[in-house]
Short mmCIF file of the C-alpha atoms (twelve columns), coordinates in Angstrom:
data_MODEL
# 
_entry.id   MODEL 
# 
loop_
_atom_site.group_PDB 
_atom_site.id 
_atom_site.type_symbol 
_atom_site.label_atom_id 
_atom_site.label_alt_id 
_atom_site.label_comp_id 
_atom_site.label_asym_id 
_atom_site.label_seq_id 
_atom_site.Cartn_x 
_atom_site.Cartn_y 
_atom_site.Cartn_z 
_atom_site.pdbx_PDB_model_num 
ATOM 1   C CA . UNK A 1   38.209 48.675 63.944 1 
ATOM 2   C CA . UNK A 2   36.994 46.535 61.006 1 
ATOM 3   C CA . UNK A 3   37.353 48.294 57.689 1 
ATOM 4   C CA . UNK A 4   33.658 47.837 56.940 1 
ATOM 5   C CA . UNK A 5   32.826 49.721 60.154 1 
ATOM 6   C CA . UNK A 6   35.328 52.414 59.230 1 
ATOM 7   C CA . UNK A 7   33.683 52.903 55.869 1 
ATOM 8   C CA . UNK A 8   30.290 53.174 57.528 1 
ATOM 9   C CA . UNK A 9   31.538 55.855 59.895 1 
ATOM 10  C CA . UNK A 10  33.225 57.885 57.202 1 
ATOM 11  C CA . UNK A 11  30.317 57.661 54.792 1 
ATOM 12  C CA . UNK A 12  27.594 58.355 57.344 1 
ATOM 13  C CA . UNK A 13  27.998 62.082 56.969 1 
ATOM 14  C CA . UNK A 14  28.599 61.931 53.236 1 
ATOM 15  C CA . UNK A 15  25.384 60.064 52.646 1 
ATOM 16  C CA . UNK A 16  23.564 62.822 54.479 1 
ATOM 17  C CA . UNK A 17  24.164 64.981 51.423 1 
ATOM 18  C CA . UNK A 18  21.992 62.788 49.231 1 
ATOM 19  C CA . UNK A 19  22.456 60.472 46.293 1 
ATOM 20  C CA . UNK A 20  25.336 62.380 44.802 1 
ATOM 21  C CA . UNK A 21  27.620 61.613 47.677 1 
ATOM 22  C CA . UNK A 22  27.393 57.917 47.094 1 
ATOM 23  C CA . UNK A 23  28.636 58.314 43.572 1 
ATOM 24  C CA . UNK A 24  31.104 61.157 43.579 1 
ATOM 25  C CA . UNK A 25  34.363 59.514 44.424 1 
ATOM 26  C CA . UNK A 26  35.455 57.788 41.295 1 
ATOM 27  C CA . UNK A 27  37.154 58.082 38.015 1 
ATOM 28  C CA . UNK A 28  38.949 55.281 36.312 1 
ATOM 29  C CA . UNK A 29  42.702 55.263 36.328 1 
ATOM 30  C CA . UNK A 30  44.648 54.041 33.336 1 
ATOM 31  C CA . UNK A 31  43.540 52.689 29.981 1 
ATOM 32  C CA . UNK A 32  43.968 48.970 30.491 1 
ATOM 33  C CA . UNK A 33  40.420 48.503 31.764 1 
ATOM 34  C CA . UNK A 34  38.504 50.231 28.993 1 
ATOM 35  C CA . UNK A 35  36.638 47.041 28.112 1 
ATOM 36  C CA . UNK A 36  35.074 47.064 31.556 1 
ATOM 37  C CA . UNK A 37  33.921 50.669 31.492 1 
ATOM 38  C CA . UNK A 38  30.270 49.704 31.354 1 
ATOM 39  C CA . UNK A 39  30.337 47.532 34.430 1 
ATOM 40  C CA . UNK A 40  31.045 49.695 37.415 1 
ATOM 41  C CA . UNK A 41  29.972 52.875 39.183 1 
ATOM 42  C CA . UNK A 42  32.168 55.385 40.947 1 
ATOM 43  C CA . UNK A 43  31.794 55.263 44.665 1 
ATOM 44  C CA . UNK A 44  34.313 56.857 46.815 1 
ATOM 45  C CA . UNK A 45  35.485 54.995 49.561 1 
ATOM 46  C CA . UNK A 46  35.265 57.582 51.292 1 
ATOM 47  C CA . UNK A 47  34.177 60.339 51.158 1 
ATOM 48  C CA . UNK A 48  32.626 59.846 48.864 1 
ATOM 49  C CA . UNK A 49  31.152 60.475 47.395 1 
ATOM 50  C CA . UNK A 50  31.364 61.256 42.495 1 
ATOM 51  C CA . UNK A 51  29.021 61.734 39.816 1 
ATOM 52  C CA . UNK A 52  29.151 63.196 36.366 1 
ATOM 53  C CA . UNK A 53  32.072 63.232 34.035 1 
ATOM 54  C CA . UNK A 54  35.548 64.085 35.249 1 
ATOM 55  C CA . UNK A 55  37.051 67.449 34.486 1 
ATOM 56  C CA . UNK A 56  37.760 68.002 30.828 1 
ATOM 57  C CA . UNK A 57  35.575 65.137 29.644 1 
ATOM 58  C CA . UNK A 58  32.792 67.241 28.157 1 
ATOM 59  C CA . UNK A 59  32.731 66.920 24.406 1 
ATOM 60  C CA . UNK A 60  30.680 67.753 21.384 1 
ATOM 61  C CA . UNK A 61  29.293 71.112 20.398 1 
ATOM 62  C CA . UNK A 62  28.673 73.029 23.593 1 
ATOM 63  C CA . UNK A 63  28.389 69.854 25.657 1 
ATOM 64  C CA . UNK A 64  29.949 70.247 29.092 1 
ATOM 65  C CA . UNK A 65  30.192 68.312 32.300 1 
ATOM 66  C CA . UNK A 66  27.094 66.852 33.863 1 
ATOM 67  C CA . UNK A 67  25.923 68.044 37.235 1 
ATOM 68  C CA . UNK A 68  25.522 65.890 40.306 1 
ATOM 69  C CA . UNK A 69  22.575 65.260 42.603 1 
ATOM 70  C CA . UNK A 70  22.968 67.023 45.927 1 
ATOM 71  C CA . UNK A 71  20.816 67.368 49.028 1 
ATOM 72  C CA . UNK A 72  19.099 70.738 49.171 1 
ATOM 73  C CA . UNK A 73  19.172 72.887 52.294 1 
ATOM 74  C CA . UNK A 74  18.124 76.107 53.968 1 
ATOM 75  C CA . UNK A 75  20.771 75.964 56.699 1 
ATOM 76  C CA . UNK A 76  23.849 73.788 57.255 1 
ATOM 77  C CA . UNK A 77  22.063 71.628 59.824 1 
ATOM 78  C CA . UNK A 78  19.775 70.375 57.052 1 
ATOM 79  C CA . UNK A 79  22.786 68.498 55.681 1 
ATOM 80  C CA . UNK A 80  23.488 66.545 58.870 1 
ATOM 81  C CA . UNK A 81  20.528 64.167 59.244 1 
ATOM 82  C CA . UNK A 82  20.595 64.754 62.988 1 
ATOM 83  C CA . UNK A 83  24.185 63.563 63.498 1 
ATOM 84  C CA . UNK A 84  25.569 64.869 66.804 1 
ATOM 85  C CA . UNK A 85  28.168 67.627 66.495 1 
ATOM 86  C CA . UNK A 86  27.163 68.446 62.934 1 
ATOM 87  C CA . UNK A 87  27.726 70.938 61.454 1 
ATOM 88  C CA . UNK A 88  31.221 71.236 62.897 1 
ATOM 89  C CA . UNK A 89  34.663 72.540 62.043 1 
ATOM 90  C CA . UNK A 90  36.372 69.242 61.231 1 
ATOM 91  C CA . UNK A 91  35.793 66.628 58.569 1 
ATOM 92  C CA . UNK A 92  33.431 64.877 58.064 1 
ATOM 93  C CA . UNK A 93  31.173 67.167 60.118 1 
ATOM 94  C CA . UNK A 94  32.145 70.338 58.238 1 
ATOM 95  C CA . UNK A 95  28.969 70.817 56.225 1 
ATOM 96  C CA . UNK A 96  27.715 74.140 54.901 1 
ATOM 97  C CA . UNK A 97  24.676 75.236 52.913 1 
ATOM 98  C CA . UNK A 98  25.932 76.932 49.754 1 
ATOM 99  C CA . UNK A 99  23.310 78.542 47.511 1 
ATOM 100 C CA . UNK A 100 20.724 76.009 48.622 1 
ATOM 101 C CA . UNK A 101 22.932 72.935 48.215 1 
ATOM 102 C CA . UNK A 102 24.771 70.947 50.881 1 
ATOM 103 C CA . UNK A 103 28.532 71.131 50.602 1 
ATOM 104 C CA . UNK A 104 31.125 69.281 52.640 1 
ATOM 105 C CA . UNK A 105 34.376 71.131 53.320 1 
ATOM 106 C CA . UNK A 106 36.452 68.027 52.655 1 
ATOM 107 C CA . UNK A 107 39.362 66.555 54.571 1 
ATOM 108 C CA . UNK A 108 42.645 68.351 55.145 1 
ATOM 109 C CA . UNK A 109 44.946 65.519 56.249 1 
ATOM 110 C CA . UNK A 110 45.177 61.743 56.507 1 
ATOM 111 C CA . UNK A 111 44.561 61.733 60.265 1 
ATOM 112 C CA . UNK A 112 40.997 62.899 59.660 1 
ATOM 113 C CA . UNK A 113 40.471 59.805 57.524 1 
ATOM 114 C CA . UNK A 114 41.751 57.335 60.113 1 
ATOM 115 C CA . UNK A 115 39.963 58.712 63.192 1 
ATOM 116 C CA . UNK A 116 43.323 59.483 64.782 1 
ATOM 117 C CA . UNK A 117 44.964 56.238 63.670 1 
ATOM 118 C CA . UNK A 118 42.153 53.908 64.729 1 
ATOM 119 C CA . UNK A 119 41.751 52.544 61.209 1 
ATOM 120 C CA . UNK A 120 44.129 52.065 58.302 1 
ATOM 121 C CA . UNK A 121 43.918 52.296 54.553 1 
ATOM 122 C CA . UNK A 122 42.219 55.679 54.129 1 
ATOM 123 C CA . UNK A 123 44.027 58.810 52.965 1 
ATOM 124 C CA . UNK A 124 43.006 62.358 52.054 1 
ATOM 125 C CA . UNK A 125 43.367 63.123 48.335 1 
ATOM 126 C CA . UNK A 126 41.868 65.601 45.854 1 
ATOM 127 C CA . UNK A 127 39.245 64.559 43.330 1 
ATOM 128 C CA . UNK A 128 37.562 67.015 40.986 1 
ATOM 129 C CA . UNK A 129 38.756 69.977 43.013 1 
ATOM 130 C CA . UNK A 130 37.749 68.746 46.484 1 
ATOM 131 C CA . UNK A 131 39.577 66.592 49.003 1 
ATOM 132 C CA . UNK A 132 38.023 63.293 50.086 1 
ATOM 133 C CA . UNK A 133 38.940 60.387 52.342 1 
ATOM 134 C CA . UNK A 134 39.601 57.443 50.047 1 
ATOM 135 C CA . UNK A 135 40.423 53.759 50.582 1 
ATOM 136 C CA . UNK A 136 43.751 53.829 48.752 1 
ATOM 137 C CA . UNK A 137 45.095 50.814 46.911 1 
ATOM 138 C CA . UNK A 138 48.055 49.535 44.949 1 
ATOM 139 C CA . UNK A 139 46.273 46.446 43.633 1 
ATOM 140 C CA . UNK A 140 43.012 44.509 43.743 1 
ATOM 141 C CA . UNK A 141 43.761 42.658 47.011 1 
ATOM 142 C CA . UNK A 142 43.605 46.006 48.820 1 
ATOM 143 C CA . UNK A 143 40.031 46.494 47.589 1 
ATOM 144 C CA . UNK A 144 38.769 43.016 48.397 1 
ATOM 145 C CA . UNK A 145 38.568 44.078 52.053 1 
ATOM 146 C CA . UNK A 146 36.626 47.222 51.175 1 
ATOM 147 C CA . UNK A 147 33.844 45.774 49.033 1 
ATOM 148 C CA . UNK A 148 33.440 42.747 46.768 1 
ATOM 149 C CA . UNK A 149 32.187 45.116 44.060 1 
ATOM 150 C CA . UNK A 150 35.070 47.579 44.225 1 
ATOM 151 C CA . UNK A 151 38.225 47.594 42.156 1 
ATOM 152 C CA . UNK A 152 41.505 49.472 42.243 1 
ATOM 153 C CA . UNK A 153 40.515 51.681 39.312 1 
ATOM 154 C CA . UNK A 154 39.675 54.987 40.972 1 
ATOM 155 C CA . UNK A 155 42.247 57.704 40.372 1 
ATOM 156 C CA . UNK A 156 42.516 60.909 42.390 1 
ATOM 157 C CA . UNK A 157 43.645 64.199 40.868 1 
ATOM 158 C CA . UNK A 158 47.148 63.584 42.218 1 
ATOM 159 C CA . UNK A 159 47.352 60.132 40.613 1 
ATOM 160 C CA . UNK A 160 46.686 58.069 43.739 1 
ATOM 161 C CA . UNK A 161 44.684 54.932 42.995 1 
ATOM 162 C CA . UNK A 162 41.747 54.096 45.241 1 
ATOM 163 C CA . UNK A 163 39.026 51.455 45.514 1 
ATOM 164 C CA . UNK A 164 35.904 52.449 43.588 1 
ATOM 165 C CA . UNK A 165 32.800 50.926 42.069 1 
ATOM 166 C CA . UNK A 166 31.128 52.048 38.861 1 
ATOM 167 C CA . UNK A 167 27.569 52.085 37.578 1 
ATOM 168 C CA . UNK A 168 26.212 49.928 34.802 1 
ATOM 169 C CA . UNK A 169 22.553 50.966 34.832 1 
ATOM 170 C CA . UNK A 170 20.583 53.902 36.256 1 
ATOM 171 C CA . UNK A 171 19.357 51.848 39.217 1 
ATOM 172 C CA . UNK A 172 22.950 51.614 40.427 1 
ATOM 173 C CA . UNK A 173 22.785 55.344 41.174 1 
ATOM 174 C CA . UNK A 174 20.113 54.839 43.864 1 
ATOM 175 C CA . UNK A 175 18.195 57.940 42.829 1 
ATOM 176 C CA . UNK A 176 21.327 60.060 42.686 1 
ATOM 177 C CA . UNK A 177 21.235 60.691 38.947 1 
ATOM 178 C CA . UNK A 178 21.544 58.531 35.870 1 
ATOM 179 C CA . UNK A 179 24.410 56.330 34.780 1 
ATOM 180 C CA . UNK A 180 26.807 57.434 32.069 1 
ATOM 181 C CA . UNK A 181 27.922 54.001 30.922 1 
ATOM 182 C CA . UNK A 182 30.873 55.417 28.997 1 
ATOM 183 C CA . UNK A 183 32.491 56.576 32.231 1 
ATOM 184 C CA . UNK A 184 30.702 54.453 34.834 1 
ATOM 185 C CA . UNK A 185 29.774 57.628 36.725 1 
ATOM 186 C CA . UNK A 186 26.398 58.848 37.925 1 
ATOM 187 C CA . UNK A 187 25.356 62.403 37.127 1 
ATOM 188 C CA . UNK A 188 22.399 64.575 36.204 1 
ATOM 189 C CA . UNK A 189 21.275 66.914 33.460 1 
ATOM 190 C CA . UNK A 190 18.378 68.410 35.422 1 
ATOM 191 C CA . UNK A 191 16.405 67.910 38.624 1 
ATOM 192 C CA . UNK A 192 14.263 65.185 37.082 1 
ATOM 193 C CA . UNK A 193 17.301 62.888 37.169 1 
ATOM 194 C CA . UNK A 194 17.515 63.208 40.967 1 
ATOM 195 C CA . UNK A 195 14.753 61.063 42.432 1 
ATOM 196 C CA . UNK A 196 16.041 60.742 45.985 1 
ATOM 197 C CA . UNK A 197 13.986 62.970 48.333 1 
ATOM 198 C CA . UNK A 198 15.198 66.541 48.966 1 
ATOM 199 C CA . UNK A 199 17.838 66.485 46.248 1 
ATOM 200 C CA . UNK A 200 18.327 68.500 43.087 1 
ATOM 201 C CA . UNK A 201 20.822 68.680 40.232 1 
ATOM 202 C CA . UNK A 202 23.744 70.941 41.093 1 
ATOM 203 C CA . UNK A 203 25.746 72.212 38.106 1 
ATOM 204 C CA . UNK A 204 29.510 71.835 38.198 1 
# 
Protein backbone atom coordinates (compact mmCIF):
# COMPACT_ATOMS: atom_id res chain seq x y z
CA UNK A 1 0.00 0.00 0.00
CA UNK A 2 1.50 3.41 -0.91
CA UNK A 3 2.58 5.37 2.13
CA UNK A 4 0.39 8.31 1.12
CA UNK A 5 -2.65 6.00 1.17
CA UNK A 6 -1.56 4.64 4.53
CA UNK A 7 -1.38 8.12 5.98
CA UNK A 8 -4.84 8.89 4.65
CA UNK A 9 -6.28 5.79 6.28
CA UNK A 10 -4.64 6.41 9.62
CA UNK A 11 -5.54 10.09 9.72
CA UNK A 12 -9.12 9.68 8.54
CA UNK A 13 -10.34 8.99 12.04
CA UNK A 14 -8.01 11.49 13.66
CA UNK A 15 -9.27 14.29 11.48
CA UNK A 16 -12.77 13.48 12.63
CA UNK A 17 -11.82 15.01 15.96
CA UNK A 18 -11.38 18.45 14.44
CA UNK A 19 -8.55 20.86 13.81
CA UNK A 20 -6.55 19.85 16.83
CA UNK A 21 -5.89 16.40 15.51
CA UNK A 22 -4.09 17.71 12.49
CA UNK A 23 -1.63 19.55 14.65
CA UNK A 24 -1.09 17.46 17.74
CA UNK A 25 1.67 15.13 16.78
CA UNK A 26 4.80 17.18 16.89
CA UNK A 27 7.52 18.58 18.98
CA UNK A 28 10.97 19.32 17.73
CA UNK A 29 13.76 17.00 18.65
CA UNK A 30 17.23 18.32 19.36
CA UNK A 31 18.65 21.82 19.34
CA UNK A 32 20.41 21.90 16.00
CA UNK A 33 17.36 23.21 14.16
CA UNK A 34 16.49 26.16 16.36
CA UNK A 35 16.98 28.61 13.49
CA UNK A 36 14.13 26.94 11.65
CA UNK A 37 11.66 27.00 14.51
CA UNK A 38 9.45 29.54 12.81
CA UNK A 39 8.99 27.58 9.63
CA UNK A 40 7.08 24.45 10.41
CA UNK A 41 3.97 23.14 12.15
CA UNK A 42 3.61 19.95 14.13
CA UNK A 43 1.58 17.37 12.34
CA UNK A 44 1.69 13.86 13.44
CA UNK A 45 2.08 11.41 10.94
CA UNK A 46 -0.11 9.72 12.40
CA UNK A 47 -2.11 9.95 14.57
CA UNK A 48 -1.93 12.75 14.73
CA UNK A 49 -2.60 14.66 15.53
CA UNK A 50 -0.42 18.11 18.36
CA UNK A 51 -1.08 21.50 19.33
CA UNK A 52 0.02 23.77 22.10
CA UNK A 53 3.32 23.74 23.87
CA UNK A 54 4.93 20.50 24.97
CA UNK A 55 4.89 19.50 28.59
CA UNK A 56 6.94 21.74 30.81
CA UNK A 57 7.20 24.55 28.28
CA UNK A 58 4.88 26.99 30.04
CA UNK A 59 6.81 29.95 31.35
CA UNK A 60 6.37 33.36 32.85
CA UNK A 61 4.28 34.31 35.83
CA UNK A 62 1.39 31.88 35.98
CA UNK A 63 1.62 31.10 32.27
CA UNK A 64 0.94 27.44 31.53
CA UNK A 65 0.44 25.22 28.54
CA UNK A 66 -1.96 26.23 25.83
CA UNK A 67 -5.02 24.15 25.13
CA UNK A 68 -5.82 22.47 21.84
CA UNK A 69 -8.85 22.66 19.57
CA UNK A 70 -10.98 19.54 19.78
CA UNK A 71 -14.25 18.44 18.21
CA UNK A 72 -17.13 18.73 20.64
CA UNK A 73 -19.57 15.88 21.19
CA UNK A 74 -22.64 14.62 23.01
CA UNK A 75 -21.93 10.93 22.38
CA UNK A 76 -18.91 9.04 21.03
CA UNK A 77 -20.50 8.60 17.61
CA UNK A 78 -20.29 12.37 17.13
CA UNK A 79 -16.52 11.93 16.85
CA UNK A 80 -16.66 9.45 13.97
CA UNK A 81 -17.96 11.45 10.99
CA UNK A 82 -20.00 8.44 9.92
CA UNK A 83 -17.03 6.07 9.57
CA UNK A 84 -18.20 2.44 9.65
CA UNK A 85 -17.37 0.53 12.83
CA UNK A 86 -16.76 3.71 14.81
CA UNK A 87 -16.76 4.00 17.74
CA UNK A 88 -14.99 0.69 18.27
CA UNK A 89 -12.60 -1.04 20.64
CA UNK A 90 -9.43 -0.83 18.55
CA UNK A 91 -7.38 2.07 17.27
CA UNK A 92 -8.09 4.26 15.37
CA UNK A 93 -11.82 3.63 15.91
CA UNK A 94 -11.63 3.85 19.71
CA UNK A 95 -13.24 7.25 20.19
CA UNK A 96 -15.04 8.38 23.32
CA UNK A 97 -16.84 11.55 24.35
CA UNK A 98 -15.14 12.85 27.49
CA UNK A 99 -16.74 15.87 29.19
CA UNK A 100 -18.06 17.11 25.86
CA UNK A 101 -14.81 16.66 23.93
CA UNK A 102 -13.83 13.88 21.52
CA UNK A 103 -10.97 11.74 22.75
CA UNK A 104 -9.19 8.95 20.93
CA UNK A 105 -7.93 6.07 23.07
CA UNK A 106 -4.65 5.90 21.18
CA UNK A 107 -2.74 2.93 19.82
CA UNK A 108 -1.39 0.12 21.96
CA UNK A 109 1.08 -1.59 19.61
CA UNK A 110 2.85 -1.19 16.28
CA UNK A 111 0.57 -3.67 14.51
CA UNK A 112 -2.33 -1.24 14.88
CA UNK A 113 -0.27 1.32 12.98
CA UNK A 114 0.55 -0.96 10.05
CA UNK A 115 -2.90 -2.47 9.48
CA UNK A 116 -1.52 -5.91 10.32
CA UNK A 117 1.72 -5.44 8.39
CA UNK A 118 0.17 -4.06 5.20
CA UNK A 119 2.21 -0.86 5.42
CA UNK A 120 5.61 -0.01 6.85
CA UNK A 121 7.17 2.93 8.60
CA UNK A 122 4.57 3.64 11.29
CA UNK A 123 5.05 2.80 14.96
CA UNK A 124 3.11 3.43 18.17
CA UNK A 125 4.84 5.89 20.51
CA UNK A 126 3.80 8.22 23.35
CA UNK A 127 3.55 11.97 22.86
CA UNK A 128 2.31 14.31 25.57
CA UNK A 129 0.86 11.45 27.57
CA UNK A 130 -1.01 9.66 24.77
CA UNK A 131 0.11 7.04 22.28
CA UNK A 132 -0.07 7.82 18.56
CA UNK A 133 0.84 6.10 15.31
CA UNK A 134 3.79 8.02 13.90
CA UNK A 135 5.83 7.83 10.68
CA UNK A 136 9.16 7.16 12.37
CA UNK A 137 12.44 8.32 10.87
CA UNK A 138 16.18 8.24 11.35
CA UNK A 139 16.90 10.95 8.78
CA UNK A 140 15.30 13.26 6.23
CA UNK A 141 15.11 10.67 3.41
CA UNK A 142 12.59 8.73 5.51
CA UNK A 143 10.30 11.77 5.55
CA UNK A 144 10.55 12.62 1.87
CA UNK A 145 8.14 9.75 1.18
CA UNK A 146 5.69 11.00 3.79
CA UNK A 147 5.31 14.63 2.75
CA UNK A 148 7.49 17.20 0.99
CA UNK A 149 6.79 19.57 3.89
CA UNK A 150 7.74 17.19 6.68
CA UNK A 151 11.09 16.82 8.37
CA UNK A 152 12.64 14.36 10.80
CA UNK A 153 12.32 16.77 13.72
CA UNK A 154 9.38 15.38 15.67
CA UNK A 155 10.35 13.71 18.93
CA UNK A 156 8.11 11.38 20.92
CA UNK A 157 8.19 11.20 24.71
CA UNK A 158 10.42 8.13 24.48
CA UNK A 159 12.93 9.91 22.22
CA UNK A 160 11.85 8.34 18.93
CA UNK A 161 12.15 10.75 16.02
CA UNK A 162 9.25 11.02 13.59
CA UNK A 163 8.30 13.00 10.49
CA UNK A 164 6.45 16.20 11.39
CA UNK A 165 5.57 19.57 9.93
CA UNK A 166 5.37 22.83 11.86
CA UNK A 167 3.32 26.00 11.54
CA UNK A 168 4.64 29.37 10.51
CA UNK A 169 1.43 31.40 10.47
CA UNK A 170 -2.07 30.96 11.92
CA UNK A 171 -3.49 29.86 8.56
CA UNK A 172 -1.29 26.77 8.75
CA UNK A 173 -3.48 25.57 11.62
CA UNK A 174 -6.55 25.26 9.36
CA UNK A 175 -8.89 26.63 12.01
CA UNK A 176 -7.45 24.39 14.70
CA UNK A 177 -5.99 27.17 16.83
CA UNK A 178 -3.28 29.75 16.34
CA UNK A 179 0.39 29.25 15.62
CA UNK A 180 2.99 29.62 18.34
CA UNK A 181 5.95 30.48 16.14
CA UNK A 182 8.44 29.85 18.93
CA UNK A 183 7.54 26.16 18.97
CA UNK A 184 5.91 25.69 15.56
CA UNK A 185 2.85 24.20 17.27
CA UNK A 186 -0.80 25.13 16.97
CA UNK A 187 -2.81 25.68 20.13
CA UNK A 188 -5.56 27.79 21.66
CA UNK A 189 -6.13 30.11 24.58
CA UNK A 190 -9.93 30.11 24.31
CA UNK A 191 -12.73 28.98 22.01
CA UNK A 192 -12.33 32.01 19.76
CA UNK A 193 -9.06 30.52 18.50
CA UNK A 194 -10.89 27.43 17.21
CA UNK A 195 -12.69 28.44 14.02
CA UNK A 196 -13.31 25.00 12.55
CA UNK A 197 -16.99 24.04 12.96
CA UNK A 198 -18.03 22.11 16.10
CA UNK A 199 -14.71 22.57 17.88
CA UNK A 200 -13.73 24.28 21.10
CA UNK A 201 -10.57 24.88 23.11
CA UNK A 202 -9.84 21.98 25.44
CA UNK A 203 -7.47 22.78 28.33
CA UNK A 204 -4.54 20.46 28.91
